[in-house]
C-alpha atoms as a printed R data frame, in Angstrom:
    type eleno elety resid chain resno       x      y       z
1   ATOM     1    CA   MET     A     1   0.008 -0.040   0.002
2   ATOM     2    CA   GLY     A     2   1.468  3.422  -1.118
3   ATOM     3    CA   ALA     A     3   1.649  6.541   0.802
4   ATOM     4    CA   GLY     A     4  -1.654  7.642  -0.910
5   ATOM     5    CA   GLY     A     5  -3.900  4.954   0.877
6   ATOM     6    CA   ARG     A     6  -5.780  2.178  -0.727
7   ATOM     7    CA   HIS     A     7  -6.514  2.395  -4.574
8   ATOM     8    CA   GLY     A     8  -9.305  4.714  -5.186
9   ATOM     9    CA   ASP     A     9  -9.138  6.492  -1.780
10  ATOM    10    CA   ARG     A    10  -9.487 10.201  -2.032
11  ATOM    11    CA   PRO     A    11  -6.147 11.773  -0.700
12  ATOM    12    CA   THR     A    12  -6.795 13.529   2.688
13  ATOM    13    CA   LEU     A    13  -5.214 16.470   4.470
14  ATOM    14    CA   ASP     A    14  -3.367 14.082   6.918
15  ATOM    15    CA   MET     A    15  -1.773 12.152   3.833
16  ATOM    16    CA   VAL     A    16  -0.537 15.461   2.483
17  ATOM    17    CA   ALA     A    17   1.024 16.350   6.143
18  ATOM    18    CA   ALA     A    18   2.635 12.898   6.135
19  ATOM    19    CA   ARG     A    19   3.979 13.022   2.732
20  ATOM    20    CA   ALA     A    20   5.527 16.665   3.387
21  ATOM    21    CA   GLY     A    21   6.755 15.923   6.762
22  ATOM    22    CA   VAL     A    22   4.836 18.789   8.494
23  ATOM    23    CA   GLY     A    23   1.761 19.176  10.676
24  ATOM    24    CA   ARG     A    24  -1.901 19.638   9.590
25  ATOM    25    CA   GLY     A    25  -1.702 23.279  10.519
26  ATOM    26    CA   THR     A    26   1.166 24.035   8.245
27  ATOM    27    CA   VAL     A    27  -0.917 22.210   5.314
28  ATOM    28    CA   SER     A    28  -3.956 24.275   6.131
29  ATOM    29    CA   ARG     A    29  -2.036 27.556   6.121
30  ATOM    30    CA   VAL     A    30  -0.460 26.670   2.803
31  ATOM    31    CA   ILE     A    31  -3.879 25.813   1.350
32  ATOM    32    CA   ASN     A    32  -5.434 29.111   2.662
33  ATOM    33    CA   GLY     A    33  -2.545 31.364   1.605
34  ATOM    34    CA   ALA     A    34  -1.859 32.227   5.119
35  ATOM    35    CA   PRO     A    35   1.502 33.929   6.218
36  ATOM    36    CA   HIS     A    36   4.070 32.372   8.430
37  ATOM    37    CA   VAL     A    37   5.076 29.452   6.470
38  ATOM    38    CA   SER     A    38   8.783 28.962   5.748
39  ATOM    39    CA   PRO     A    39   9.437 28.667   1.901
40  ATOM    40    CA   GLN     A    40  10.815 25.068   2.550
41  ATOM    41    CA   ALA     A    41   7.642 23.934   4.105
42  ATOM    42    CA   ARG     A    42   5.465 25.568   1.401
43  ATOM    43    CA   ALA     A    43   7.423 23.857  -1.228
44  ATOM    44    CA   ALA     A    44   7.317 20.567   0.533
45  ATOM    45    CA   VAL     A    45   3.433 20.814   0.895
46  ATOM    46    CA   GLU     A    46   3.046 22.119  -2.691
47  ATOM    47    CA   GLY     A    47   5.013 19.101  -3.549
48  ATOM    48    CA   ALA     A    48   2.875 16.665  -1.785
49  ATOM    49    CA   ILE     A    49  -0.367 18.179  -2.991
50  ATOM    50    CA   ALA     A    50   0.739 17.459  -6.723
51  ATOM    51    CA   GLU     A    51   2.162 13.965  -6.096
52  ATOM    52    CA   LEU     A    52  -0.987 12.826  -4.367
53  ATOM    53    CA   GLY     A    53  -3.444 14.703  -6.501
54  ATOM    54    CA   TYR     A    54  -5.105 16.278  -3.311
55  ATOM    55    CA   VAL     A    55  -8.105 18.651  -3.987
56  ATOM    56    CA   PRO     A    56  -8.904 20.754  -0.988
57  ATOM    57    CA   ASN     A    57 -12.494 20.517   0.087
58  ATOM    58    CA   SER     A    58 -13.902 24.034  -0.277
59  ATOM    59    CA   ALA     A    59 -16.168 23.755   2.662
60  ATOM    60    CA   ALA     A    60 -13.339 22.604   4.767
61  ATOM    61    CA   ARG     A    61 -11.345 25.399   3.546
62  ATOM    62    CA   ALA     A    62 -13.963 27.887   4.318
63  ATOM    63    CA   LEU     A    63 -14.376 26.581   7.806
64  ATOM    64    CA   ALA     A    64 -10.599 26.777   8.559
65  ATOM    65    CA   ALA     A    65 -10.722 30.421   7.484
66  ATOM    66    CA   ASP     A    66 -13.891 31.075   9.373
67  ATOM    67    CA   ARG     A    67 -15.641 31.658   6.195
68  ATOM    68    CA   THR     A    68 -18.822 30.647   4.197
69  ATOM    69    CA   ASP     A    69 -17.581 31.728   0.768
70  ATOM    70    CA   ALA     A    70 -21.087 33.207   0.228
71  ATOM    71    CA   ILE     A    71 -22.581 36.867   0.106
72  ATOM    72    CA   ALA     A    72 -26.037 38.050   0.198
73  ATOM    73    CA   LEU     A    73 -27.442 40.878  -2.210
74  ATOM    74    CA   VAL     A    74 -30.280 42.059   0.006
75  ATOM    75    CA   ILE     A    75 -32.999 44.170  -1.914
76  ATOM    76    CA   PRO     A    76 -35.862 45.424   0.630
77  ATOM    77    CA   GLU     A    77 -38.342 45.841  -2.300
78  ATOM    78    CA   PRO     A    78 -41.245 43.625  -3.868
79  ATOM    79    CA   GLU     A    79 -40.396 41.653  -6.968
80  ATOM    80    CA   THR     A    80 -42.736 44.103  -8.920
81  ATOM    81    CA   ARG     A    81 -39.901 46.722  -8.454
82  ATOM    82    CA   LEU     A    82 -37.276 44.412  -9.243
83  ATOM    83    CA   THR     A    83 -38.857 43.459 -12.389
84  ATOM    84    CA   ALA     A    84 -39.927 46.739 -13.512
85  ATOM    85    CA   GLU     A    85 -36.826 48.848 -12.719
86  ATOM    86    CA   PRO     A    86 -33.595 48.193 -14.907
87  ATOM    87    CA   PHE     A    87 -31.474 49.699 -12.026
88  ATOM    88    CA   PHE     A    88 -31.878 46.466  -9.850
89  ATOM    89    CA   LEU     A    89 -30.940 44.202 -12.622
90  ATOM    90    CA   ASP     A    90 -27.951 46.167 -13.843
91  ATOM    91    CA   ILE     A    91 -26.755 46.360 -10.177
92  ATOM    92    CA   LEU     A    92 -27.189 42.447 -10.069
93  ATOM    93    CA   ARG     A    93 -25.352 42.178 -13.499
94  ATOM    94    CA   GLY     A    94 -22.529 44.257 -12.077
95  ATOM    95    CA   VAL     A    95 -22.118 42.175  -8.809
96  ATOM    96    CA   SER     A    96 -22.300 38.912 -10.653
97  ATOM    97    CA   ALA     A    97 -19.529 39.934 -13.262
98  ATOM    98    CA   GLU     A    98 -17.264 41.084 -10.403
99  ATOM    99    CA   LEU     A    99 -17.883 37.714  -8.381
100 ATOM   100    CA   ALA     A   100 -17.432 35.486 -11.558
101 ATOM   101    CA   SER     A   101 -13.626 34.962 -11.161
102 ATOM   102    CA   THR     A   102 -14.274 34.261  -7.346
103 ATOM   103    CA   ASP     A   103 -15.253 31.252  -5.467
104 ATOM   104    CA   MET     A   104 -18.022 33.294  -3.912
105 ATOM   105    CA   GLN     A   105 -21.620 32.163  -4.128
106 ATOM   106    CA   LEU     A   106 -24.233 34.936  -4.430
107 ATOM   107    CA   LEU     A   107 -27.465 34.859  -2.629
108 ATOM   108    CA   LEU     A   108 -30.290 37.253  -3.719
109 ATOM   109    CA   MET     A   109 -32.690 38.122  -0.961
110 ATOM   110    CA   LEU     A   110 -35.841 40.198  -1.220
111 ATOM   111    CA   ILE     A   111 -37.062 41.449   2.073
112 ATOM   112    CA   ARG     A   112 -40.649 42.652   1.923
113 ATOM   113    CA   THR     A   113 -41.899 41.901   5.380
114 ATOM   114    CA   PRO     A   114 -40.775 41.932   9.010
115 ATOM   115    CA   GLN     A   115 -40.980 38.085   9.001
116 ATOM   116    CA   GLU     A   116 -38.329 38.060   6.112
117 ATOM   117    CA   ARG     A   117 -36.271 40.618   7.977
118 ATOM   118    CA   ARG     A   118 -36.200 38.302  11.024
119 ATOM   119    CA   ARG     A   119 -35.282 35.546   8.721
120 ATOM   120    CA   LEU     A   120 -32.384 37.487   7.408
121 ATOM   121    CA   ALA     A   121 -31.416 38.187  11.041
122 ATOM   122    CA   GLN     A   122 -31.275 34.653  11.914
123 ATOM   123    CA   HIS     A   123 -29.119 33.888   8.787
124 ATOM   124    CA   LEU     A   124 -26.705 36.652   9.466
125 ATOM   125    CA   GLU     A   125 -26.413 35.543  13.264
126 ATOM   126    CA   ALA     A   126 -25.655 32.066  12.212
127 ATOM   127    CA   ARG     A   127 -22.913 33.323  10.050
128 ATOM   128    CA   ARG     A   128 -24.194 32.003   6.966
129 ATOM   129    CA   VAL     A   129 -23.029 34.671   4.575
130 ATOM   130    CA   ASP     A   130 -19.408 36.517   4.774
131 ATOM   131    CA   GLY     A   131 -20.885 39.906   3.782
132 ATOM   132    CA   VAL     A   132 -23.969 41.639   2.520
133 ATOM   133    CA   LEU     A   133 -24.661 44.239  -0.305
134 ATOM   134    CA   LEU     A   134 -27.613 46.241   0.437
135 ATOM   135    CA   VAL     A   135 -29.603 47.795  -2.351
136 ATOM   136    CA   SER     A   136 -32.359 50.631  -2.171
137 ATOM   137    CA   VAL     A   137 -31.539 52.484   1.289
138 ATOM   138    CA   HIS     A   138 -34.362 54.489   2.739
139 ATOM   139    CA   GLU     A   139 -33.519 56.839   5.650
140 ATOM   140    CA   ASP     A   140 -35.070 54.981   8.447
141 ATOM   141    CA   ALA     A   141 -34.871 51.540   7.266
142 ATOM   142    CA   PRO     A   142 -33.948 49.044   9.846
143 ATOM   143    CA   LEU     A   143 -31.475 46.860   7.881
144 ATOM   144    CA   PRO     A   144 -28.387 48.981   8.182
145 ATOM   145    CA   GLY     A   145 -29.049 48.910  12.151
146 ATOM   146    CA   LEU     A   146 -29.447 45.235  11.865
147 ATOM   147    CA   LEU     A   147 -26.306 44.698   9.813
148 ATOM   148    CA   GLU     A   148 -24.374 46.887  12.230
149 ATOM   149    CA   ARG     A   149 -25.473 44.799  15.247
150 ATOM   150    CA   VAL     A   150 -24.546 41.413  13.854
151 ATOM   151    CA   ARG     A   151 -21.199 43.072  12.621
152 ATOM   152    CA   VAL     A   152 -21.375 41.460   9.068
153 ATOM   153    CA   PRO     A   153 -19.324 43.482   6.649
154 ATOM   154    CA   THR     A   154 -21.561 45.386   4.564
155 ATOM   155    CA   VAL     A   155 -21.593 47.794   1.413
156 ATOM   156    CA   LEU     A   156 -24.735 50.039   0.890
157 ATOM   157    CA   SER     A   157 -25.807 50.994  -2.840
158 ATOM   158    CA   GLY     A   158 -26.192 54.736  -2.019
159 ATOM   159    CA   ARG     A   159 -26.468 56.302   1.366
160 ATOM   160    CA   ARG     A   160 -28.942 57.343   3.972
161 ATOM   161    CA   SER     A   161 -27.562 60.667   4.528
162 ATOM   162    CA   GLU     A   162 -24.526 63.050   3.851
163 ATOM   163    CA   ARG     A   163 -23.218 61.584   7.282
164 ATOM   164    CA   GLU     A   164 -23.284 57.749   6.131
165 ATOM   165    CA   TRP     A   165 -20.657 55.804   8.084
166 ATOM   166    CA   MET     A   166 -21.052 52.430   6.331
167 ATOM   167    CA   SER     A   167 -19.164 51.470   3.279
168 ATOM   168    CA   TYR     A   168 -21.026 52.530   0.233
169 ATOM   169    CA   VAL     A   169 -21.077 53.123  -3.593
170 ATOM   170    CA   ASP     A   170 -23.058 56.095  -5.051
171 ATOM   171    CA   ALA     A   171 -23.178 58.199  -8.000
172 ATOM   172    CA   ASP     A   172 -23.002 62.075  -8.289
173 ATOM   173    CA   ASN     A   173 -26.815 62.449  -7.940
174 ATOM   174    CA   VAL     A   174 -26.543 66.341  -7.254
175 ATOM   175    CA   GLY     A   175 -24.236 66.859 -10.288
176 ATOM   176    CA   GLY     A   176 -26.280 64.737 -12.644
177 ATOM   177    CA   ALA     A   177 -29.597 66.577 -11.642
178 ATOM   178    CA   ARG     A   178 -27.992 69.880 -12.010
179 ATOM   179    CA   SER     A   179 -26.658 69.296 -15.516
180 ATOM   180    CA   ALA     A   180 -30.113 67.895 -16.658
181 ATOM   181    CA   THR     A   181 -31.802 70.979 -15.423
182 ATOM   182    CA   GLU     A   182 -29.019 73.346 -16.802
183 ATOM   183    CA   HIS     A   183 -29.693 71.729 -20.120
184 ATOM   184    CA   LEU     A   184 -33.619 72.355 -20.176
185 ATOM   185    CA   LEU     A   185 -32.951 75.933 -19.199
186 ATOM   186    CA   GLY     A   186 -30.181 76.340 -21.850
187 ATOM   187    CA   LEU     A   187 -32.801 75.158 -24.471
188 ATOM   188    CA   GLY     A   188 -34.916 78.171 -23.468
189 ATOM   189    CA   ARG     A   189 -37.525 76.508 -21.358
190 ATOM   190    CA   ARG     A   190 -38.803 78.640 -18.823
191 ATOM   191    CA   ALA     A   191 -41.490 76.659 -16.769
192 ATOM   192    CA   VAL     A   192 -39.168 73.782 -15.736
193 ATOM   193    CA   ALA     A   193 -40.638 71.195 -13.379
194 ATOM   194    CA   THR     A   194 -39.300 68.220 -11.515
195 ATOM   195    CA   ILE     A   195 -40.914 64.952 -10.410
196 ATOM   196    CA   THR     A   196 -38.796 63.639  -7.357
197 ATOM   197    CA   GLY     A   197 -38.193 60.264  -6.035
198 ATOM   198    CA   PRO     A   198 -39.378 59.185  -2.533
199 ATOM   199    CA   LEU     A   199 -37.605 61.914  -0.280
200 ATOM   200    CA   ASP     A   200 -37.002 59.358   2.533
201 ATOM   201    CA   MET     A   201 -34.181 58.213   0.107
202 ATOM   202    CA   TYR     A   202 -30.993 60.465   0.132
203 ATOM   203    CA   ALA     A   203 -30.391 59.827  -3.739
204 ATOM   204    CA   ALA     A   204 -33.829 61.473  -4.417
205 ATOM   205    CA   ARG     A   205 -33.126 64.200  -1.967
206 ATOM   206    CA   CYS     A   206 -30.045 64.923  -3.821
207 ATOM   207    CA   ARG     A   207 -31.545 64.774  -7.280
208 ATOM   208    CA   LEU     A   208 -33.920 67.508  -5.893
209 ATOM   209    CA   ASP     A   209 -31.091 69.533  -4.820
210 ATOM   210    CA   GLY     A   210 -29.323 69.511  -8.091
211 ATOM   211    CA   TYR     A   211 -32.645 70.685  -9.688
212 ATOM   212    CA   THR     A   212 -32.934 73.481  -6.995
213 ATOM   213    CA   GLN     A   213 -29.322 74.582  -7.653
214 ATOM   214    CA   ALA     A   214 -29.792 74.863 -11.351
215 ATOM   215    CA   MET     A   215 -33.047 76.832 -10.851
216 ATOM   216    CA   ASP     A   216 -31.730 79.137  -8.116
217 ATOM   217    CA   ALA     A   217 -28.771 80.065 -10.541
218 ATOM   218    CA   VAL     A   218 -31.000 81.679 -13.261
219 ATOM   219    CA   GLY     A   219 -33.634 83.620 -11.193
220 ATOM   220    CA   PRO     A   220 -35.343 84.076  -7.904
221 ATOM   221    CA   GLY     A   221 -35.330 80.319  -7.185
222 ATOM   222    CA   ALA     A   222 -37.272 77.349  -7.645
223 ATOM   223    CA   ASP     A   223 -41.211 77.494  -7.594
224 ATOM   224    CA   ALA     A   224 -42.317 74.822  -5.124
225 ATOM   225    CA   SER     A   225 -45.412 74.535  -7.224
226 ATOM   226    CA   LEU     A   226 -43.114 73.101 -10.224
227 ATOM   227    CA   VAL     A   227 -42.022 70.323  -7.873
228 ATOM   228    CA   ALA     A   228 -44.190 67.024  -7.869
229 ATOM   229    CA   HIS     A   229 -43.262 64.205  -5.592
230 ATOM   230    CA   GLY     A   230 -42.987 60.704  -7.009
231 ATOM   231    CA   ASP     A   231 -41.834 57.347  -5.884
232 ATOM   232    CA   PHE     A   232 -39.610 56.082  -8.576
233 ATOM   233    CA   THR     A   233 -42.484 53.870  -9.956
234 ATOM   234    CA   GLU     A   234 -44.193 54.355 -13.293
235 ATOM   235    CA   GLU     A   235 -47.481 55.064 -11.826
236 ATOM   236    CA   GLY     A   236 -45.994 57.420  -9.631
237 ATOM   237    CA   GLY     A   237 -44.454 59.448 -12.715
238 ATOM   238    CA   ARG     A   238 -48.058 59.516 -14.239
239 ATOM   239    CA   ALA     A   239 -49.503 60.847 -11.072
240 ATOM   240    CA   ALA     A   240 -46.955 63.499 -10.600
241 ATOM   241    CA   MET     A   241 -47.192 64.587 -14.275
242 ATOM   242    CA   ARG     A   242 -50.977 64.860 -14.000
243 ATOM   243    CA   GLU     A   243 -50.517 67.105 -10.939
244 ATOM   244    CA   LEU     A   244 -47.878 69.424 -12.607
245 ATOM   245    CA   LEU     A   245 -50.229 69.970 -15.796
246 ATOM   246    CA   ALA     A   246 -53.074 70.688 -13.228
247 ATOM   247    CA   ARG     A   247 -51.118 73.376 -11.648
248 ATOM   248    CA   HIS     A   248 -49.054 74.443 -14.518
249 ATOM   249    CA   PRO     A   249 -50.883 74.042 -18.000
250 ATOM   250    CA   GLY     A   250 -47.931 75.712 -19.703
251 ATOM   251    CA   VAL     A   251 -45.194 73.681 -18.012
252 ATOM   252    CA   ASP     A   252 -42.637 73.480 -21.183
253 ATOM   253    CA   ALA     A   253 -39.937 71.040 -19.557
254 ATOM   254    CA   VAL     A   254 -39.640 68.291 -17.079
255 ATOM   255    CA   PHE     A   255 -36.749 66.709 -15.189
256 ATOM   256    CA   ALA     A   256 -37.671 63.318 -13.857
257 ATOM   257    CA   ALA     A   257 -35.594 61.794 -11.116
258 ATOM   258    CA   SER     A   258 -35.773 58.417 -12.778
259 ATOM   259    CA   ASP     A   259 -36.333 56.925 -16.402
260 ATOM   260    CA   VAL     A   260 -39.136 54.762 -14.994
261 ATOM   261    CA   MET     A   261 -41.025 58.001 -13.758
262 ATOM   262    CA   ALA     A   262 -40.165 59.716 -16.877
263 ATOM   263    CA   GLY     A   263 -41.848 56.898 -19.024
264 ATOM   264    CA   GLY     A   264 -44.876 57.455 -16.995
265 ATOM   265    CA   ALA     A   265 -44.664 61.296 -17.532
266 ATOM   266    CA   LEU     A   266 -44.390 60.740 -21.292
267 ATOM   267    CA   HIS     A   267 -47.367 58.706 -21.272
268 ATOM   268    CA   VAL     A   268 -49.649 61.396 -19.618
269 ATOM   269    CA   LEU     A   269 -48.035 64.099 -21.791
270 ATOM   270    CA   ARG     A   270 -49.118 61.987 -24.940
271 ATOM   271    CA   GLN     A   271 -52.629 61.587 -23.492
272 ATOM   272    CA   THR     A   272 -53.053 65.260 -23.082
273 ATOM   273    CA   GLY     A   273 -51.895 65.972 -26.592
274 ATOM   274    CA   ARG     A   274 -48.715 67.393 -25.767
275 ATOM   275    CA   ARG     A   275 -45.720 66.734 -28.090
276 ATOM   276    CA   VAL     A   276 -42.273 65.878 -26.747
277 ATOM   277    CA   PRO     A   277 -40.067 67.766 -27.240
278 ATOM   278    CA   ASP     A   278 -42.003 70.330 -29.005
279 ATOM   279    CA   ASP     A   279 -44.277 71.385 -26.462
280 ATOM   280    CA   VAL     A   280 -42.630 69.774 -23.301
281 ATOM   281    CA   ALA     A   281 -38.870 68.738 -23.051
282 ATOM   282    CA   LEU     A   282 -38.384 65.669 -20.956
283 ATOM   283    CA   VAL     A   283 -35.207 64.374 -19.162
284 ATOM   284    CA   GLY     A   284 -34.841 61.144 -17.001
285 ATOM   285    CA   PHE     A   285 -32.332 59.795 -14.734
286 ATOM   286    CA   ASP     A   286 -30.348 56.447 -15.031
287 ATOM   287    CA   ASP     A   287 -29.848 56.032 -19.051
288 ATOM   288    CA   SER     A   288 -31.732 52.657 -18.554
289 ATOM   289    CA   ILE     A   289 -32.862 50.530 -21.275
290 ATOM   290    CA   ILE     A   290 -36.431 52.479 -20.790
291 ATOM   291    CA   ALA     A   291 -34.657 55.670 -22.092
292 ATOM   292    CA   ARG     A   292 -33.160 54.186 -25.155
293 ATOM   293    CA   HIS     A   293 -36.543 52.321 -26.122
294 ATOM   294    CA   ALA     A   294 -38.744 55.348 -25.263
295 ATOM   295    CA   ASP     A   295 -40.706 56.956 -28.205
296 ATOM   296    CA   PRO     A   296 -39.114 59.584 -28.538
297 ATOM   297    CA   PRO     A   297 -35.971 58.312 -26.864
298 ATOM   298    CA   LEU     A   298 -35.148 59.930 -23.671
299 ATOM   299    CA   THR     A   299 -32.439 62.209 -22.894
300 ATOM   300    CA   SER     A   300 -31.157 60.950 -19.483
301 ATOM   301    CA   VAL     A   301 -28.443 61.096 -16.952
302 ATOM   302    CA   ARG     A   302 -26.279 58.159 -17.134
303 ATOM   303    CA   GLN     A   303 -25.342 56.679 -13.605
304 ATOM   304    CA   PRO     A   304 -22.793 53.874 -14.265
305 ATOM   305    CA   THR     A   305 -25.202 51.333 -12.648
306 ATOM   306    CA   GLU     A   306 -23.360 48.055 -13.608
307 ATOM   307    CA   GLU     A   307 -19.963 49.666 -12.593
308 ATOM   308    CA   MET     A   308 -21.539 50.511  -9.179
309 ATOM   309    CA   GLY     A   309 -22.578 46.864  -8.813
310 ATOM   310    CA   ARG     A   310 -19.043 45.881  -9.616
311 ATOM   311    CA   THR     A   311 -17.451 48.482  -7.283
312 ATOM   312    CA   MET     A   312 -19.745 47.110  -4.412
313 ATOM   313    CA   ALA     A   313 -18.728 43.690  -4.915
314 ATOM   314    CA   ARG     A   314 -15.017 44.700  -5.043
315 ATOM   315    CA   VAL     A   315 -15.251 46.763  -1.832
316 ATOM   316    CA   LEU     A   316 -16.961 44.225   0.160
317 ATOM   317    CA   LEU     A   317 -14.419 41.449  -1.072
318 ATOM   318    CA   GLU     A   318 -11.712 43.806   0.222
319 ATOM   319    CA   GLU     A   319 -13.357 44.177   3.614
320 ATOM   320    CA   ILE     A   320 -13.959 40.619   3.929
321 ATOM   321    CA   GLU     A   321 -10.444 39.699   3.052
322 ATOM   322    CA   SER     A   322  -8.971 42.430   5.361
323 ATOM   323    CA   ARG     A   323 -11.120 41.912   8.047
324 ATOM   324    CA   SER     A   324 -10.674 45.666   8.704
325 ATOM   325    CA   ALA     A   325 -12.843 48.356  10.327
326 ATOM   326    CA   THR     A   326 -11.837 51.017   7.615
327 ATOM   327    CA   ARG     A   327 -15.137 51.931   5.642
328 ATOM   328    CA   ARG     A   328 -14.796 52.968   1.984
329 ATOM   329    CA   HIS     A   329 -17.031 55.519   0.432
330 ATOM   330    CA   VAL     A   330 -16.859 55.724  -3.516
331 ATOM   331    CA   VAL     A   331 -18.927 58.227  -5.526
332 ATOM   332    CA   LEU     A   332 -18.918 57.563  -9.017
333 ATOM   333    CA   SER     A   333 -19.410 60.331 -11.844
334 ATOM   334    CA   THR     A   334 -22.585 60.861 -14.053
335 ATOM   335    CA   GLU     A   335 -22.821 62.110 -17.580
336 ATOM   336    CA   LEU     A   336 -25.864 63.666 -19.477
337 ATOM   337    CA   VAL     A   337 -26.691 61.455 -22.610
338 ATOM   338    CA   LEU     A   338 -28.565 63.519 -25.267
339 ATOM   339    CA   ARG     A   339 -31.400 62.217 -27.143
340 ATOM   340    CA   GLN     A   340 -34.595 63.407 -29.031
341 ATOM   341    CA   SER     A   341 -36.824 63.974 -25.815
342 ATOM   342    CA   ALA     A   342 -34.789 67.134 -25.150
């Protein structure tokens, strides 16, 4: 019988240790890429692994490193928003692309009820994931506090306020909204309105701030009656557009804080006999597939959503690897993409 055991046996970590003449702990450190292993011991272990054809068991490796090799993408929204808004799918695409070359599994978790939130808490307390990517952050959302309590590495998409301390990846929402509004004013439009997102989200408040800054720069300031509140949904965009037309039948331009809401606004403008862009110029935010396929195609603020997903995954992997308390704050630039609607 050779050192590899009976014919057909799968080589074990103990066999590698015996062949290399070192202890099990040394073999484990070499497999996990840990420091404090002499070059001679490392070479002996690597030689024994090659000779025996030893394949490390990923579950055992994760256990040795106190890891699960899994991260959760948590979206506290209903399925209807997940499927209706390209933003979420683009984030998911970016995260998946960044993890493709790693051993990390990605768990997608939709949290819609207190019961599902409790289930997530149990999942985290049992340490079934190494980290969390949290998308769609509202100001008073309970999930960030939960993640803080269980001390799991977390990266947010966006932030709750300008004082956010958790790691996040965000877009330049103020700058993007300002450039959209300045463009509409530059076209000679005078009654420039905006449809906001839900103002319990910092991104929506920032987009309103950008609009307000641009309006303040050209006159006595933004007219509050030109601001209608939406909720990032198509129906919210429709309702806000109807409200604006009731208040200001002569409105000649609209900046909607998302492409989805711009799509709803476009529908109402067409219903009421207004031509886009002749009568009303329209700009969205996201530069999603909705903007490209609208009729007419939408001018929109491009936020690099897929790159945001990639960056979130990269930042989280770095936090998991380093086990550091250092938090990363990343803001990606935006760009106005001109199309026929404005």
